[in-house]
Tab-separated table of C-alpha atoms in Angstrom:
chain	number	residue	atom	x	y	z
A	1	ILE	CA	75.797	30.057	64.697
A	2	VAL	CA	78.120	32.348	62.714
A	3	MET	CA	81.327	33.620	64.308
A	4	THR	CA	82.980	36.677	62.720
A	5	ARG	CA	86.210	38.519	63.447
A	6	ASP	CA	84.762	41.992	63.184
A	7	LEU	CA	81.606	43.943	62.444
A	8	ALA	CA	82.596	44.594	58.824
A	9	GLU	CA	82.708	40.885	58.066
A	10	LEU	CA	79.276	40.382	59.633
A	11	GLU	CA	77.857	43.181	57.502
A	12	ASP	CA	79.211	41.452	54.377
A	13	ILE	CA	77.402	38.174	55.025
A	14	GLN	CA	74.240	39.486	56.714
A	15	PRO	CA	72.247	39.864	53.438
A	16	TYR	CA	72.820	36.152	52.741
A	17	LEU	CA	71.695	35.190	56.237
A	18	ASP	CA	68.565	37.347	55.962
A	19	GLY	CA	67.653	35.827	52.579
A	20	GLU	CA	68.048	39.115	50.726
A	21	LYS	CA	70.661	37.500	48.459
A	22	PRO	CA	70.870	33.892	47.247
A	23	MET	CA	73.644	31.801	48.742
A	24	PRO	CA	76.550	31.528	46.298
A	25	GLN	CA	77.053	28.134	44.618
A	26	ALA	CA	80.280	26.298	44.197
A	27	ALA	CA	81.430	26.059	40.578
A	28	GLY	CA	80.558	22.349	40.345
A	29	GLU	CA	77.077	22.940	41.756
A	30	ALA	CA	76.435	25.756	39.271
A	31	ARG	CA	77.419	23.556	36.315
A	32	ALA	CA	75.174	20.753	37.574
A	33	ALA	CA	72.235	23.144	37.889
A	34	GLU	CA	72.756	24.385	34.319
A	35	ALA	CA	72.810	20.812	32.988
A	36	ALA	CA	69.704	19.711	34.919
A	37	PRO	CA	66.398	19.494	32.995
A	38	ALA	CA	63.512	21.852	33.714
A	39	ALA	CA	61.504	21.071	36.837
A	40	GLY	CA	59.131	18.175	36.316
A	41	ARG	CA	60.516	17.290	32.882
A	42	PRO	CA	62.572	14.088	32.665
A	43	ALA	CA	65.999	14.297	31.104
A	44	GLN	CA	66.396	12.929	27.583
A	45	PRO	CA	68.349	9.664	27.882
A	46	SER	CA	71.561	9.346	25.895
A	47	TYR	CA	71.986	6.360	23.566
A	48	PRO	CA	74.832	5.254	21.338
A	49	ILE	CA	74.358	6.596	17.795
A	50	THR	CA	74.030	4.033	15.004
A	51	GLY	CA	72.567	4.116	11.502
A	52	GLU	CA	72.124	7.011	9.116
A	53	LYS	CA	70.526	10.263	10.285
A	54	VAL	CA	67.275	11.110	8.480
A	55	ASP	CA	65.396	14.372	8.301
A	56	MET	CA	62.578	14.777	10.824
A	57	PRO	CA	59.800	17.254	9.951
A	58	GLY	CA	59.094	19.877	12.589
A	59	ILE	CA	55.489	18.692	13.012
A	60	LYS	CA	56.699	15.161	13.824
A	61	LYS	CA	59.028	16.545	16.498
A	62	VAL	CA	56.242	18.667	18.020
A	63	THR	CA	53.858	15.686	17.958
A	64	GLY	CA	56.406	13.530	19.757
A	65	GLU	CA	57.111	16.189	22.371
A	66	ARG	CA	53.412	16.731	23.111
A	67	MET	CA	52.713	13.011	23.397
A	68	ALA	CA	55.673	12.516	25.717
A	69	GLU	CA	54.514	15.488	27.800
A	70	SER	CA	50.985	14.074	27.950
A	71	LYS	CA	52.141	10.652	29.162
A	72	ALA	CA	54.549	12.196	31.675
A	73	PHE	CA	52.122	14.635	33.307
A	74	ILE	CA	48.593	13.251	32.761
A	75	PRO	CA	47.564	10.084	34.636
A	76	HIS	CA	46.087	7.795	31.964
A	77	TYR	CA	43.543	5.033	32.467
A	78	TYR	CA	41.705	3.133	29.768
A	79	VAL	CA	38.127	1.887	29.311
A	80	THR	CA	37.200	-0.305	26.341
A	81	ALA	CA	33.718	-1.171	25.041
A	82	SER	CA	32.496	-3.004	21.937
A	83	ILE	CA	29.650	-1.207	20.173
A	84	ASP	CA	27.212	-2.781	17.717
A	85	MET	CA	27.115	-0.265	14.843
A	86	GLY	CA	24.461	-2.110	12.813
A	87	ASP	CA	21.720	0.467	13.389
A	88	ALA	CA	24.195	3.323	12.869
A	89	LEU	CA	25.319	1.911	9.513
A	90	GLN	CA	21.717	1.531	8.383
A	91	PHE	CA	21.002	5.111	9.481
A	92	ARG	CA	24.063	6.267	7.520
A	93	LYS	CA	22.809	4.458	4.425
A	94	ASP	CA	19.373	6.062	4.725
A	95	ILE	CA	20.657	9.593	5.341
A	96	ASN	CA	23.193	9.388	2.511
A	97	ALA	CA	20.372	8.465	0.162
A	98	GLN	CA	18.574	11.650	1.234
A	99	LEU	CA	21.710	13.802	0.901
A	100	GLU	CA	22.896	12.366	-2.404
A	101	GLU	CA	21.416	15.175	-4.508
A	102	ALA	CA	23.196	17.737	-2.336
A	103	GLY	CA	26.517	15.976	-2.957
A	104	ILE	CA	27.006	15.202	0.741
A	105	ARG	CA	28.125	11.798	1.956
A	106	VAL	CA	28.230	11.171	5.729
A	107	SER	CA	31.064	8.934	6.931
A	108	VAL	CA	31.135	6.619	9.930
A	109	ASN	CA	33.530	9.080	11.573
A	110	ASP	CA	30.992	11.888	11.094
A	111	LEU	CA	28.452	9.790	13.027
A	112	ILE	CA	31.003	9.278	15.811
A	113	VAL	CA	31.765	13.010	15.996
A	114	LYS	CA	28.073	13.834	16.369
A	115	ALA	CA	27.482	11.022	18.882
A	116	ALA	CA	30.476	12.097	20.979
A	117	ALA	CA	29.293	15.706	20.946
A	118	LEU	CA	25.812	14.706	22.164
A	119	ALA	CA	27.383	12.464	24.834
A	120	LEU	CA	29.391	15.429	26.102
A	121	VAL	CA	26.140	17.371	26.516
A	122	GLU	CA	25.014	14.643	28.915
A	123	HIS	CA	28.442	14.286	30.558
A	124	PRO	CA	29.935	17.800	30.757
A	125	ASN	CA	32.569	16.660	33.283
A	126	VAL	CA	34.466	15.162	30.326
A	127	ASN	CA	34.314	18.442	28.386
A	128	ARG	CA	36.962	20.092	30.528
A	129	SER	CA	40.598	21.130	30.438
A	130	PHE	CA	43.328	20.950	33.073
A	131	VAL	CA	45.789	23.853	32.999
A	132	ASN	CA	48.483	24.728	35.549
A	133	GLY	CA	46.837	22.676	38.268
A	134	ASP	CA	43.321	24.079	37.717
A	135	LEU	CA	40.259	22.470	36.109
A	136	TYR	CA	38.151	24.461	33.634
A	137	GLN	CA	34.630	23.650	32.428
A	138	GLN	CA	34.246	24.393	28.715
A	139	ASP	CA	30.983	25.908	27.489
A	140	SER	CA	31.442	24.971	23.840
A	141	ILE	CA	31.784	21.354	22.667
A	142	ASP	CA	34.572	21.525	20.090
A	143	ILE	CA	35.515	18.113	18.691
A	144	ASN	CA	39.062	17.588	17.405
A	145	ILE	CA	39.586	15.015	14.649
A	146	ALA	CA	43.061	13.477	14.586
A	147	ILE	CA	44.464	13.466	11.031
A	148	ALA	CA	47.628	11.562	10.129
A	149	LEU	CA	50.026	13.415	7.837
A	150	ASN	CA	53.230	12.199	6.222
A	151	GLY	CA	55.203	14.288	8.670
A	152	GLY	CA	53.187	13.764	11.837
A	153	LEU	CA	49.750	14.255	13.337
A	154	ILE	CA	47.387	17.221	13.524
A	155	ALA	CA	43.940	17.565	15.112
A	156	PRO	CA	41.760	20.400	13.783
A	157	PHE	CA	38.395	20.794	15.470
A	158	ILE	CA	34.739	21.295	14.611
A	159	PRO	CA	33.386	24.026	16.920
A	160	ALA	CA	30.021	23.541	18.652
A	161	ALA	CA	29.675	20.104	17.070
A	162	ASP	CA	26.646	19.277	19.222
A	163	GLN	CA	24.708	22.086	17.526
A	164	LYS	CA	25.626	21.148	13.943
A	165	SER	CA	23.789	18.793	11.613
A	166	LEU	CA	25.432	15.651	10.286
A	167	GLY	CA	25.586	17.232	6.841
A	168	THR	CA	27.446	20.259	8.185
A	169	ILE	CA	29.819	18.088	10.220
A	170	SER	CA	30.507	15.981	7.120
A	171	LYS	CA	31.327	19.014	4.954
A	172	MET	CA	33.509	20.606	7.642
A	173	ALA	CA	35.390	17.371	8.395
A	174	LYS	CA	36.175	16.766	4.714
A	175	ASP	CA	37.314	20.366	4.265
A	176	LEU	CA	39.557	20.239	7.361
A	177	GLY	CA	41.051	16.928	6.260
A	178	LYS	CA	41.774	18.172	2.734
A	179	ARG	CA	43.398	21.392	3.885
A	180	ALA	CA	45.340	19.592	6.626
A	181	ARG	CA	46.990	17.355	4.009
A	182	GLU	CA	47.650	20.324	1.726
A	183	GLY	CA	49.069	22.499	4.503
A	184	GLY	CA	46.222	25.017	4.307
A	185	LEU	CA	44.890	24.982	7.867
A	186	LYS	CA	44.714	28.189	9.848
A	187	MET	CA	46.292	28.173	13.303
A	188	GLU	CA	42.973	28.879	15.016
A	189	GLU	CA	41.506	25.739	13.402
A	190	TYR	CA	43.810	23.338	15.235
A	191	GLN	CA	44.970	25.238	18.318
A	192	GLY	CA	42.008	24.567	20.568
A	193	GLY	CA	39.208	22.060	20.916
A	194	THR	CA	37.785	20.356	24.005
A	195	PHE	CA	37.644	16.626	23.122
A	196	THR	CA	39.571	14.555	20.570
A	197	ILE	CA	38.565	11.557	18.435
A	198	THR	CA	41.185	9.390	16.747
A	199	ASN	CA	39.989	6.636	14.421
A	200	LEU	CA	42.010	3.738	12.982
A	201	GLY	CA	38.997	1.578	12.119
A	202	MET	CA	39.542	2.096	8.390
A	203	PHE	CA	42.839	0.179	8.759
A	204	ASP	CA	41.062	-2.904	10.158
A	205	VAL	CA	42.306	-2.103	13.677
A	206	SER	CA	40.069	-3.643	16.341
A	207	GLU	CA	41.508	-1.757	19.328
A	208	PHE	CA	44.285	0.705	20.195
A	209	ILE	CA	45.263	3.017	23.040
A	210	ALA	CA	45.393	6.770	22.377
A	211	VAL	CA	47.287	9.482	24.250
A	212	ILE	CA	45.295	12.410	25.661
A	213	ASN	CA	45.617	15.680	23.740
A	214	PRO	CA	46.577	18.219	26.463
A	215	PRO	CA	45.092	20.229	28.088
A	216	GLN	CA	41.995	18.088	27.421
A	217	VAL	CA	41.038	15.420	29.961
A	218	ALA	CA	39.926	12.562	27.670
A	219	ILE	CA	40.272	11.095	24.182
A	220	LEU	CA	38.210	8.560	22.201
A	221	ALA	CA	40.099	5.892	20.245
A	222	VAL	CA	37.914	4.112	17.663
């Protein structure tokens, strides 16, 4: 109930009562609103500063921000399986013998890219993206390959990997890796993709937990 002294005063406040104008904030409330983080994004905690400040490449900062965003907004769960790669390694040996004259050498990671792509054909529910609260089914199976750089991490992708031969995947993966390390990737080669593979097996790592590459819905850690 609002009591006013005269009609003029009522006319002054009526737009606020009707919702035509936002209610004015006290000065303290306004300052608090300005200092608050964006909706849904946790505030960066403040720590005492020690040590010597070092330069941080922009790509490392972006990588950190995207990983933090992924963990904050995507529910993660993890499934681990041990795979006997004996037959796959023998197959790799045989196919490399056939491709030797062409100068192509298929890596274990190339086999994994192709296998993942074929698995996504059978399980299209994993080849999706989640954007602004909506789920999208992707028609193309575009496999991102995580590549570690001195300044951070980048994941260019091989488009329609399920439709490409192992030789083609091998050549494309080597080219993407080389240009990623030299800074020669085009934006359209790493902004996109539908499923990511990250592999630390060459460092004698038996198991690790990866962070989903948004807006994708799954990632394979090898």
